[in-house]
Coordinates of C-alpha atoms and ligand atoms in Angstrom, one line a residue:
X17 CA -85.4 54.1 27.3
X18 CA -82.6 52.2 27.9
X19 CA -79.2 51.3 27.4
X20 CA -78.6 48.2 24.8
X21 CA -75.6 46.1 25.3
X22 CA -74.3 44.0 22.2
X23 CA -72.6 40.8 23.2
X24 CA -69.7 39.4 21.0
X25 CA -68.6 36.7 23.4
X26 CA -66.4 38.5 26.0
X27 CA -65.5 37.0 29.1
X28 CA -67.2 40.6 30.8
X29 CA -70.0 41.4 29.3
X30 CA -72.2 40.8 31.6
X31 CA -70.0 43.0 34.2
X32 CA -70.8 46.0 31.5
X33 CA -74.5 44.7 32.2
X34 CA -73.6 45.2 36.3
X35 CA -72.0 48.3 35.8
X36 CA -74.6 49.8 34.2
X37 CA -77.3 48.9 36.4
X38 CA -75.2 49.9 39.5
X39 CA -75.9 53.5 38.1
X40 CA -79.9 52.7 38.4
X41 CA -80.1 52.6 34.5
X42 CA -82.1 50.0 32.6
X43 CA -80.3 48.1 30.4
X44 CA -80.1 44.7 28.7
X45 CA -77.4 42.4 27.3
X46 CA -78.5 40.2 24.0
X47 CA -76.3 38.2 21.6
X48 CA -75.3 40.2 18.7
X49 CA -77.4 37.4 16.5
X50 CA -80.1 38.2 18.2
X51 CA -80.5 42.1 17.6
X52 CA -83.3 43.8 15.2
X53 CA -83.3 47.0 13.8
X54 CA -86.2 47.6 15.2
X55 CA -84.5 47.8 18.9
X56 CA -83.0 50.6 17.7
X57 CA -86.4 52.7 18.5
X58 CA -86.4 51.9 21.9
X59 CA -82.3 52.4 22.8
X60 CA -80.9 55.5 24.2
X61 CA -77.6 54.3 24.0
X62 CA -75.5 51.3 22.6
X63 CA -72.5 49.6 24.1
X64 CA -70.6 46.8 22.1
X65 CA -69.0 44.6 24.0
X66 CA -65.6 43.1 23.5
X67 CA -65.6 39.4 22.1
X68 CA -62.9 36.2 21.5
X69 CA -62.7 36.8 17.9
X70 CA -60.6 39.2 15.7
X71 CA -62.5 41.2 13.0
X72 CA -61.0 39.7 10.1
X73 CA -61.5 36.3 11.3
X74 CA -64.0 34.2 8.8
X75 CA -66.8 34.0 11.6
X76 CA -66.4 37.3 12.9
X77 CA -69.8 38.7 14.5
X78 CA -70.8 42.1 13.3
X79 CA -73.6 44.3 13.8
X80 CA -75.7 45.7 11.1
X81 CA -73.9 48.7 9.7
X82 CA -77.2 51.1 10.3
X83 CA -76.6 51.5 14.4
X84 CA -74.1 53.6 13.6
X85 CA -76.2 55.8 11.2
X86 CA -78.9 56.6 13.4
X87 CA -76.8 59.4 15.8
X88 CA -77.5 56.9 18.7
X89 CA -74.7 57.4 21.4
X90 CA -72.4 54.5 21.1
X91 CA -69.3 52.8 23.3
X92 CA -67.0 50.3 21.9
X93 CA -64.9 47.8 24.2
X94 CA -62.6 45.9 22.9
X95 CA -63.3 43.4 19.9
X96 CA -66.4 46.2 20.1
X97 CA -63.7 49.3 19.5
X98 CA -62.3 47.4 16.6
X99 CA -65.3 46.8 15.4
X100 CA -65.9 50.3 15.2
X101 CA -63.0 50.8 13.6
X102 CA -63.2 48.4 11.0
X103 CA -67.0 48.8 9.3
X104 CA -66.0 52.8 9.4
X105 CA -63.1 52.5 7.5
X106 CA -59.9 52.7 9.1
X107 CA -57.7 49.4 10.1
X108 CA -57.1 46.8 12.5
X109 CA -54.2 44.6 12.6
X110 CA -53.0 41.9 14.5
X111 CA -49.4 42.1 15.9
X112 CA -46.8 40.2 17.7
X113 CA -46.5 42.4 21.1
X114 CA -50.1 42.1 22.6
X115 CA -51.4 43.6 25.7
X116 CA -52.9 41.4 28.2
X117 CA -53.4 42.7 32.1
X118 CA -52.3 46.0 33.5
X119 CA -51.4 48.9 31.0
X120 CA -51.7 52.6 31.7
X121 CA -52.7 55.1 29.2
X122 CA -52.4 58.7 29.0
X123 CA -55.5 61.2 28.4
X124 CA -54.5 63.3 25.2
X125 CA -57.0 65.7 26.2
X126 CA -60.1 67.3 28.1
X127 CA -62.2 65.2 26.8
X128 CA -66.0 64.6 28.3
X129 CA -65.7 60.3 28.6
X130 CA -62.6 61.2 31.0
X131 CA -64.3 64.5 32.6
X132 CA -62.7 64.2 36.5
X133 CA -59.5 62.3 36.0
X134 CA -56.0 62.3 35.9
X135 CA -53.9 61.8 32.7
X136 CA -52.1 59.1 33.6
X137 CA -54.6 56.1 34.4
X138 CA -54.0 52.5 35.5
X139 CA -56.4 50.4 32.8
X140 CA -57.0 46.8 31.9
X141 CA -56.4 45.0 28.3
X142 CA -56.5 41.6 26.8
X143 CA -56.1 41.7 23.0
X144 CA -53.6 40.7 19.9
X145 CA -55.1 42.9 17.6
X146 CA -54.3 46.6 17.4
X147 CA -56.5 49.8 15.3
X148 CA -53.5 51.1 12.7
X149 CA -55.7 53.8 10.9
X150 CA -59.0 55.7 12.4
X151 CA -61.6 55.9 10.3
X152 CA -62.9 59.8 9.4
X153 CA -64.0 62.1 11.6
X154 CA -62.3 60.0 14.7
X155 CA -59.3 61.4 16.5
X156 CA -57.1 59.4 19.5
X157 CA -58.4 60.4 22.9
X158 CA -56.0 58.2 25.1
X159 CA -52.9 56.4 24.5
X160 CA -50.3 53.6 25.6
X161 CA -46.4 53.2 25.4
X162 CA -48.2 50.2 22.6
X163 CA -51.3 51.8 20.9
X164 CA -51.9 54.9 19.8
X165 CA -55.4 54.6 19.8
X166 CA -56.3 53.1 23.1
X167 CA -59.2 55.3 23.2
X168 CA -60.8 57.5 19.9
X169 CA -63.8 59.6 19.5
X170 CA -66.1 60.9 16.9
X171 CA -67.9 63.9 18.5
X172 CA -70.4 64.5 16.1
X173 CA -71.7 61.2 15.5
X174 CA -71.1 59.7 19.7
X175 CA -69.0 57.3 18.7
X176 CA -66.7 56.1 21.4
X177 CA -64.3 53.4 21.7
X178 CA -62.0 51.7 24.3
X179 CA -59.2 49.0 23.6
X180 CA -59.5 48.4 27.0
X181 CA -62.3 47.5 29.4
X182 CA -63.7 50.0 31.4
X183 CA -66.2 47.3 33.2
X184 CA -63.3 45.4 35.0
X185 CA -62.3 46.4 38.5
X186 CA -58.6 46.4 37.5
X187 CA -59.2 49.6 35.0
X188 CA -59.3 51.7 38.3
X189 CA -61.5 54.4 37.3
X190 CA -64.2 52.2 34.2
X191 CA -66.6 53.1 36.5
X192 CA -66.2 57.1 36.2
X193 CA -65.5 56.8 32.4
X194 CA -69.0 54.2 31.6
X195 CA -70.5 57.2 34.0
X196 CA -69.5 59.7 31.4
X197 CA -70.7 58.0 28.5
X198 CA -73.8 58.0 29.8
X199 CA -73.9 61.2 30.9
X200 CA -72.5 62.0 27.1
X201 CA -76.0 59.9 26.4
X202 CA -78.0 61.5 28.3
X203 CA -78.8 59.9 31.1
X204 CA -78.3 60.5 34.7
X205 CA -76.5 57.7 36.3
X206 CA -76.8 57.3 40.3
X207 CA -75.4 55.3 42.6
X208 CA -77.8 52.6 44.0
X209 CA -77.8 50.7 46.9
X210 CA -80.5 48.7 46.5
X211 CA -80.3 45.5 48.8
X212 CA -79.2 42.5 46.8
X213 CA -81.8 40.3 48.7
X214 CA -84.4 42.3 46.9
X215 CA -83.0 41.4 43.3
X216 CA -83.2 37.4 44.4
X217 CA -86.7 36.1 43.6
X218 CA -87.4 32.3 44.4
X219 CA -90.4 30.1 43.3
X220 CA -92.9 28.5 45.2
X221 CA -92.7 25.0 45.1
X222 CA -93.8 21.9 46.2
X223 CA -91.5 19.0 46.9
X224 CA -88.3 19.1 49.0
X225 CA -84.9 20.9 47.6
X226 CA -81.5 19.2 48.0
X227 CA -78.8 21.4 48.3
X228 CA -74.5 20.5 48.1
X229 CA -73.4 22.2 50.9
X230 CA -69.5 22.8 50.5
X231 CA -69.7 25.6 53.3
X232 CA -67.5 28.0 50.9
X233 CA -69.0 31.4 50.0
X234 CA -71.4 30.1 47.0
X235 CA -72.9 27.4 48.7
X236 CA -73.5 28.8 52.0
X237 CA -75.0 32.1 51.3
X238 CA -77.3 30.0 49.1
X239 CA -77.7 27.9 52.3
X240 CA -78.9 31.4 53.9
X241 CA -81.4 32.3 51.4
X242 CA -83.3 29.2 50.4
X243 CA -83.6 28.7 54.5
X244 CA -85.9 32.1 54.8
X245 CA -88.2 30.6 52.2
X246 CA -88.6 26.7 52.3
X247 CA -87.1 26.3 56.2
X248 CA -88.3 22.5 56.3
X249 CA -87.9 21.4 52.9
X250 CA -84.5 22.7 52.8
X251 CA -82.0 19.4 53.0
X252 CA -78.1 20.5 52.6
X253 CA -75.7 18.1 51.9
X254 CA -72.0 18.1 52.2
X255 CA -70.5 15.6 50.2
X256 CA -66.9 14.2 50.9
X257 CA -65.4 14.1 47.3
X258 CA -62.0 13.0 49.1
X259 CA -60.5 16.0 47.1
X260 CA -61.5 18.4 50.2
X261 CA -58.9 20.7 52.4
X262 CA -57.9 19.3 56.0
X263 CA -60.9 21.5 57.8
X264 CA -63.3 21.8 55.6
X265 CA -66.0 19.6 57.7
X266 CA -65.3 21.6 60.9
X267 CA -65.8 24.6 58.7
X268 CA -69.2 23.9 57.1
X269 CA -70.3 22.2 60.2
X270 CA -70.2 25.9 61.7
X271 CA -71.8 27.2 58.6
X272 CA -74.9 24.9 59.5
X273 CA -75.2 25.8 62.8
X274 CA -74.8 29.7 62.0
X275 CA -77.8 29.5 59.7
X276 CA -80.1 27.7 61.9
X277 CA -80.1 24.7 59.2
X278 CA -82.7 21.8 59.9
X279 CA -81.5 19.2 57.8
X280 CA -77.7 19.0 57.5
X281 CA -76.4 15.4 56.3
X282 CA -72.7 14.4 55.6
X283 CA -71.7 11.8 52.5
X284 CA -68.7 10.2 52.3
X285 CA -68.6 9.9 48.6
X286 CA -64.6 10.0 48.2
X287 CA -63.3 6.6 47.0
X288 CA -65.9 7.2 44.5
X289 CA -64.6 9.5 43.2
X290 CA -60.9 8.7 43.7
X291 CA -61.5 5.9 41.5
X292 CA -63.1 7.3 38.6
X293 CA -60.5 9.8 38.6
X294 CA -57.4 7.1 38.2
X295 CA -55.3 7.2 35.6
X296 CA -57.3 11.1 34.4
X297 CA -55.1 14.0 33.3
X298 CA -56.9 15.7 31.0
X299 CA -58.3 18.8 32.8
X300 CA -61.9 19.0 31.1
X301 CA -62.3 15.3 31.7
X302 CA -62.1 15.6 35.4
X303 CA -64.0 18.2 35.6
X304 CA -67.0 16.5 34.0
X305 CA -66.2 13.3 35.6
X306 CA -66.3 15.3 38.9
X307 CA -69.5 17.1 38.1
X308 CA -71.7 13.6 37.3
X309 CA -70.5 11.8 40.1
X310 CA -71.8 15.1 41.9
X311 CA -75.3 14.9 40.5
X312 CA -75.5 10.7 40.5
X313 CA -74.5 11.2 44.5
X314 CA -76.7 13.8 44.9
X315 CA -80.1 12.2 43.0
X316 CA -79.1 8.8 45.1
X317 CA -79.3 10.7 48.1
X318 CA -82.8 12.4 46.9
X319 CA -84.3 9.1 47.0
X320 CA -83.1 8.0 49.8
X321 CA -84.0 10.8 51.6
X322 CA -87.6 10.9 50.0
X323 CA -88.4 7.4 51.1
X324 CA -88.7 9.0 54.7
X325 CA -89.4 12.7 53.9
X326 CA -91.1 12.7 51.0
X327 CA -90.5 13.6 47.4
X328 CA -86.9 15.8 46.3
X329 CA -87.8 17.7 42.6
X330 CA -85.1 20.0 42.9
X331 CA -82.0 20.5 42.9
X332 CA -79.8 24.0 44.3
X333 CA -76.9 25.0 43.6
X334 CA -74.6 27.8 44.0
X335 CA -73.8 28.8 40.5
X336 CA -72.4 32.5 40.2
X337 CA -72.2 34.3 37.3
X338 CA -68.5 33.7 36.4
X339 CA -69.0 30.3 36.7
X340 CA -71.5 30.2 33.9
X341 CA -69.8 32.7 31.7
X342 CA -66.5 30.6 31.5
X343 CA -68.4 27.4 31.0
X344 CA -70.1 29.6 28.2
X345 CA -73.3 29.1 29.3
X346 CA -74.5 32.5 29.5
X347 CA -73.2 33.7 26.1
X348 CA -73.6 32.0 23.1
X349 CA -70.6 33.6 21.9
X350 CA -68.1 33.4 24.5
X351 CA -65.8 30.8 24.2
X352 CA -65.7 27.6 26.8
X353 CA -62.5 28.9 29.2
X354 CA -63.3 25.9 31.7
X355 CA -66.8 23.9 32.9
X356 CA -67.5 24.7 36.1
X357 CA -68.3 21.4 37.7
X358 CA -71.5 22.8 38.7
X359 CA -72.3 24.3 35.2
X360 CA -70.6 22.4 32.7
X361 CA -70.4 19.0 34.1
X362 CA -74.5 18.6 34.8
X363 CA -75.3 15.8 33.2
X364 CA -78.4 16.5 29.9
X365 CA -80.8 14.5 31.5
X366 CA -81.5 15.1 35.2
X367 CA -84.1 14.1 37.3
X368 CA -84.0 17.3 39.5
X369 CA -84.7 20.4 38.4
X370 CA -82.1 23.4 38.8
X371 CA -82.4 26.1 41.7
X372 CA -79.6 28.9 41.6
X373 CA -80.4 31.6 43.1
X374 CA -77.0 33.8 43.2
X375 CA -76.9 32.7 39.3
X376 CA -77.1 36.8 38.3
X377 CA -74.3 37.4 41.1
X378 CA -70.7 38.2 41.0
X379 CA -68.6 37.1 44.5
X380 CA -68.2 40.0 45.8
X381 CA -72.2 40.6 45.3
X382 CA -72.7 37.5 47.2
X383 CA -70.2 38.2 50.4
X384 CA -72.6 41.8 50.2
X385 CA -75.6 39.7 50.4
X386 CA -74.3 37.6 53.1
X387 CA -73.7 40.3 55.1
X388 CA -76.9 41.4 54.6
X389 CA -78.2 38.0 56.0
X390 CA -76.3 38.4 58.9
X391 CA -73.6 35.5 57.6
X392 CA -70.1 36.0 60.0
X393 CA -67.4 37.6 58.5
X394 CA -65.1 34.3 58.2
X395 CA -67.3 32.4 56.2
X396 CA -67.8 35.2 54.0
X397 CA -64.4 36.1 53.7
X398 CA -62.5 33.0 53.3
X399 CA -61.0 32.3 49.9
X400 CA -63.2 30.9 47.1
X401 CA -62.4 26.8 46.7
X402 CA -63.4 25.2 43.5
X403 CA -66.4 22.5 43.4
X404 CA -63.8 20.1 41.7
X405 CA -61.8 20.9 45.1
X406 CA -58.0 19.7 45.1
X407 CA -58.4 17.7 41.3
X408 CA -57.9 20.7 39.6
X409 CA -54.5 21.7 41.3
X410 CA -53.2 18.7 41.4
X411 CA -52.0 18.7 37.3
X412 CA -51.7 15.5 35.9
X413 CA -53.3 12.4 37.5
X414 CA -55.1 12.6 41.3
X415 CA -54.0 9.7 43.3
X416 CA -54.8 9.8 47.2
X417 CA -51.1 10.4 48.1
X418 CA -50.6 13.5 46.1
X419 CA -53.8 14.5 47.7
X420 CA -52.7 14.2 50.9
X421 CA -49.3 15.7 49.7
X422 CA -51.1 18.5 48.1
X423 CA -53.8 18.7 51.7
X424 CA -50.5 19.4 53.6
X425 CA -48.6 22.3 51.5
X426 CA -51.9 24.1 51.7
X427 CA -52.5 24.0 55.2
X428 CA -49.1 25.3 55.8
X429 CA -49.2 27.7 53.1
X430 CA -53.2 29.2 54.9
X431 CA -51.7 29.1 58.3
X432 CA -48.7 30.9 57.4
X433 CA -51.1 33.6 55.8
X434 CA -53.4 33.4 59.0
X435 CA -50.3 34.2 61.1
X436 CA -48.6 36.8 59.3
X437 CA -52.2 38.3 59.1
X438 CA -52.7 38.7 55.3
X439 CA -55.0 36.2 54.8
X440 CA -58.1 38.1 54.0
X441 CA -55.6 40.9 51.8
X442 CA -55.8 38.5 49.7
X443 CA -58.7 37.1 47.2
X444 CA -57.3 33.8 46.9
X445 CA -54.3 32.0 48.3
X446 CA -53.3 27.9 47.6
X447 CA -51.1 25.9 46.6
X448 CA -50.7 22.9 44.0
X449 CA -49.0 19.8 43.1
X450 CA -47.5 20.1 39.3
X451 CA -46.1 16.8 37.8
X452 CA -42.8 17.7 37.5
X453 CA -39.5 16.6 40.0
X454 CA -36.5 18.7 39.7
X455 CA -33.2 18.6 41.5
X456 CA -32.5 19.7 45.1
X457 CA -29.8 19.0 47.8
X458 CA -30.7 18.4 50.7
X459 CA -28.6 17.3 53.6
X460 CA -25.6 16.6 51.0
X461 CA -27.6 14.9 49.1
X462 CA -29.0 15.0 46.0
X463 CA -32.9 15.2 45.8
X464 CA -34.8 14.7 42.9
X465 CA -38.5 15.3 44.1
X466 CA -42.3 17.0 43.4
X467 CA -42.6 20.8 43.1
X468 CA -45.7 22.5 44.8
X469 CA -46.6 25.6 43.2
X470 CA -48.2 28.7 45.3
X471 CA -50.6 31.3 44.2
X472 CA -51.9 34.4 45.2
X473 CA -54.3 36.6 43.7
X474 CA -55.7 39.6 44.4
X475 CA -59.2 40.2 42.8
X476 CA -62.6 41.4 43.3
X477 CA -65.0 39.2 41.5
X478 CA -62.9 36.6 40.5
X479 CA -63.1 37.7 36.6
X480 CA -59.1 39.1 36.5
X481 CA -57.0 39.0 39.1
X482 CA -53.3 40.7 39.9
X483 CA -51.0 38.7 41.6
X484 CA -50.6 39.4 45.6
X485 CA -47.1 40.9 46.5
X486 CA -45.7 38.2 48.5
X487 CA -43.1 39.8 51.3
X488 CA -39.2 37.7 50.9
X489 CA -39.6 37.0 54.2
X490 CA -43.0 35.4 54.1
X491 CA -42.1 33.5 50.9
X492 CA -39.0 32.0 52.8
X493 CA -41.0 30.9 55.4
X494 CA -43.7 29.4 53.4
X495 CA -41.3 27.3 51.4
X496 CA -38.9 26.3 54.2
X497 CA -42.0 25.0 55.9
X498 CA -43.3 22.9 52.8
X499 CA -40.3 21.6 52.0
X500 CA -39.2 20.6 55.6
X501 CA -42.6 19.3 56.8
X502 CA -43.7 17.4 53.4
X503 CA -41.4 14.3 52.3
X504 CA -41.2 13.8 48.9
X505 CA -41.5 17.8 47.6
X506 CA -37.9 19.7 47.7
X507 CA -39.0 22.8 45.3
X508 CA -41.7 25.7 45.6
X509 CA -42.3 28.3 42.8
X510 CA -44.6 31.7 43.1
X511 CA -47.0 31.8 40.2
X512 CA -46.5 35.2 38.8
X513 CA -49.0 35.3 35.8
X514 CA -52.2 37.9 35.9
X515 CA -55.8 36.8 35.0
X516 CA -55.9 37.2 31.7
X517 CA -53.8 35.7 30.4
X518 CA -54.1 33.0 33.0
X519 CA -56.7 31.8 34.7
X520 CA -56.8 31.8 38.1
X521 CA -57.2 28.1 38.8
X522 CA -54.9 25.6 36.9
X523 CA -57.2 23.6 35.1
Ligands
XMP610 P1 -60.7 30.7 37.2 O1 -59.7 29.5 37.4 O2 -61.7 30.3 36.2 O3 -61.4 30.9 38.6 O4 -60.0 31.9 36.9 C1 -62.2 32.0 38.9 C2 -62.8 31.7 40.3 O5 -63.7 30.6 40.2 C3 -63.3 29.5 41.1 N1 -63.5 28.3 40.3 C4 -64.6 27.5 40.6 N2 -65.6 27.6 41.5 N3 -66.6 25.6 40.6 C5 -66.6 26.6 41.5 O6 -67.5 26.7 42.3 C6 -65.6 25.4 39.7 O7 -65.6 24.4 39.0 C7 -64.6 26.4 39.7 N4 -63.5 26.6 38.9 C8 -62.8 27.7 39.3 C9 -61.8 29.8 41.3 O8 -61.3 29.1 42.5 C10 -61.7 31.3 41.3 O9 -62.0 31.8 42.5

């Protein structure tokens, strides 16, 4: 038996999917579209996840009516609680003053899905559309300053329903509430440690595998595990996009020789793609542009190499889960948020075949497995970097001096981090170039220059964040030093925005 998960398209439902696991429960995530009644034999319990639509739009996703008739313990999230809420009767409504990021709720009363916890609790939301009326036999269990009916139950049929997501790391106790609804379903959830490594399974193949070695976390744990298998036939190579930090070489140079790696090659591939980029502002375009000159690099280099080492068929990468999800490539619901130049911008046709093995993974799953492959702490730990590397936070068009302008205000901005000693508080720190001037003095005169925007999250897998509490005096010293050490920028701004609603890259 087993615990069904229902997926309407939300950005987390394959953390519900994680979650549920942890507890060493089976369970599986499907589409919506893709569920039969007959699934209903085998399910001990059903969780509906939440989803990008509303419930009255015209293509909103709904489960047949009978799961709810078959007193089959069930948990709403989200678009999943509304759902509820809407084919038993009562009403959802969309309204002006919606909840997105932090909210805290208050438990109403001792009820079983919040057996152990305070009343007050810290809880994460992201939707426009509100429940007005329950529907019979449902009463409020929790509620917030906005929503009455952040959380309802029906008792006697095990109906339970969360506006907010319980799966997130940011709703600090979703874990002990998904543990008492499936408790309430009968199960006994545990906590597992079961090594990662063990969950990782990799083909036997013939051929040599080509693998874009950036030396961030992704790519290097990858690194880590494809070396145990295929040792010689393992070729990793780092490719100089131009759109790299000031010591990224040194830094996956050490990666290589940590790991033991046999074949480690370095491409200078960056006018390339500094001049397909010219004159590129949209955000999706670059991304795509980035990704195929990626894969036209990297299949040029396969038969290259193959002409001394024999034949390359495949291609690794280190695709995460997140990374598919907001390229929707793991839901056929979701909606696209941004494609992952590893995900999104693969080209249809492709000579090499894909190998991802950390595809199932959320970061902070794949730090866990590093440390499990004995990978050093500061590789681990140092803050995610996209694939599309500085192009996406540089907004508006990527020339090589705003490169180099942007190269500089993040190297200040990490070493400022490094010295106050915050750097690894914090899930992700950098800074951007926007393409905007504003007005400054400086030196009695007037300025009229760029304005580098700085950002830092805190986060645990990357799928929301909280912004990092940056101390005045830090701040002050990050700007003085950008502005003073970097000619042609005179402003600095703090991005203050939570993922959702933003996200935690610009583009
Ligand atoms: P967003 O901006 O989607 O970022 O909130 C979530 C995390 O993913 C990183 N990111 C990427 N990583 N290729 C990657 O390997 C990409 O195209 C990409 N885009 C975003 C981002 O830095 C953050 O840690």
């Amino acid at each position: 038996m087993q615990v069904l998960i229902l997926d309407f398209g939300s950005q987390y439902s394959h953390l519900i999917l994680r979650r549920v696991q942890e507890f060493g429960i089976t369970a599986e995530l499907i589409p919506v579209q893709a569920f039969q009644i007959e699934r209903l034999d085998s399910v001990q319990a059903i969780i509906l996840s939440g989803g990008p639509r509303s419930v009255y739009d015209l293509d909103a996703i709904m489960p047949p009516l009978t799961i709810f008739k078959k007193k089959i313990p069930i948990l709403g999230v989200c678009y999943g609680h509304q759902l509820i809420v809407h084919m038993l009767g009562g009403k959802v409504e969309s309204s002006t003053s919606r909840e997105y990021g932090i909210a805290e709720i208050q438990i109403e009363n001792d009820h079983s899905l919040f057996h152990g916890l305070e009343r007050s609790q810290q809880v994460w939301m992201s939707h426009g559309d509100f429940v007005r009326e329950l529907p019979e036999g449902f009463e409020s269990i929790a509620f917030s300053t906005n929503d009455p009916y952040s959380a309802i139950a029906n008792d006697e049929c095990q109906i339970y329903s969360l506006q907010f997501h319980p799966e997130v790391a940011h709703t600090i106790n979703g874990r002990v509430m998904l543990r008492n609804f499936l408790k309430l379903a009968g199960f006994s959830p545990k906590e597992t440690q079961t090594p990662i490594l063990d969950r990782i399974c990799l083909p036997d193949i013939e051929g040599n595998i080509l693998l874009g070695l950036s030396g961030g976390v992704d790519s290097s744990v990858t690194a880590a595990v494809l070396h145990r298998k295929y040792t010689d036939n393992l070729y990793c190579v780092f490719i100089d996009t131009g759109l790299l930090r000031n010591d990224d070489y040194e830094h996956v140079s050490l990666v290589a020789k940590t790991i033991g790696l046999k074949h480690f090659i370095r491409i200078d591939a960056s006018e390339r793609f500094l001049d397909a980029l010219r004159g590129i502002r949209d955000p999706e375009e670059k991304r795509k542009i980035i990704g195929r000159i990626f894969i036209e690099v990297f299949e040029q280099e396969a038969k290259h190499l193959a002409q001394k080492f024999g034949q390359f068929r495949y291609l690794a990468q280190g695709t995460i889960y997140p990374d598919r999800i907001e390229s929707a490539k793991a839901s056929q619901n979701a909606a696209t948020i941004k494609s992952h130049h590893n995900v999104g911008g693969l080209p249809e046709k492709m000579k090499l075949s894909l190998i991802e093995p950390l595809a199932d993974l959320y970061k902070d799953e794949v730090r866990t497995l590093g440390l499990e492959l004995g990978l050093p702490y500061e590789v681990l730990f140092r803050h995610p970097f996209p694939g599309p590397g500085l192009a996406v936070r540089i907004v508006g068009e990527v020339t090589p001096s705003r490169v180099e302008t942007l190269r500089k205000a993040d190297s200040i901005l990490i070493d400022e981090l490094r010295k106050a000693k915050v750097y690894y508080d914090i899930w992700q720190a950098y800074a951007a170039l926007l393409p905007v001037k504003t007005v400054g003095v400086m030196g009695d005169q007037r300025t009229y220059e760029d304005m580098v925007l700085v950002r830092l999250v805190e986060s645990t897998d990357g799928m929301t964040a909280d912004i990092y509490n940056l101390q005045k005096e830090l701040a002050i010293r990050i700007s003085s030093r950008i502005v003073n050490e970097i000619s042609g920028v005179n402003r600095v701004v703090y991005d203050i925005t939570q993922k959702p609603p933003a996200t935690i890259e610009l583009e």
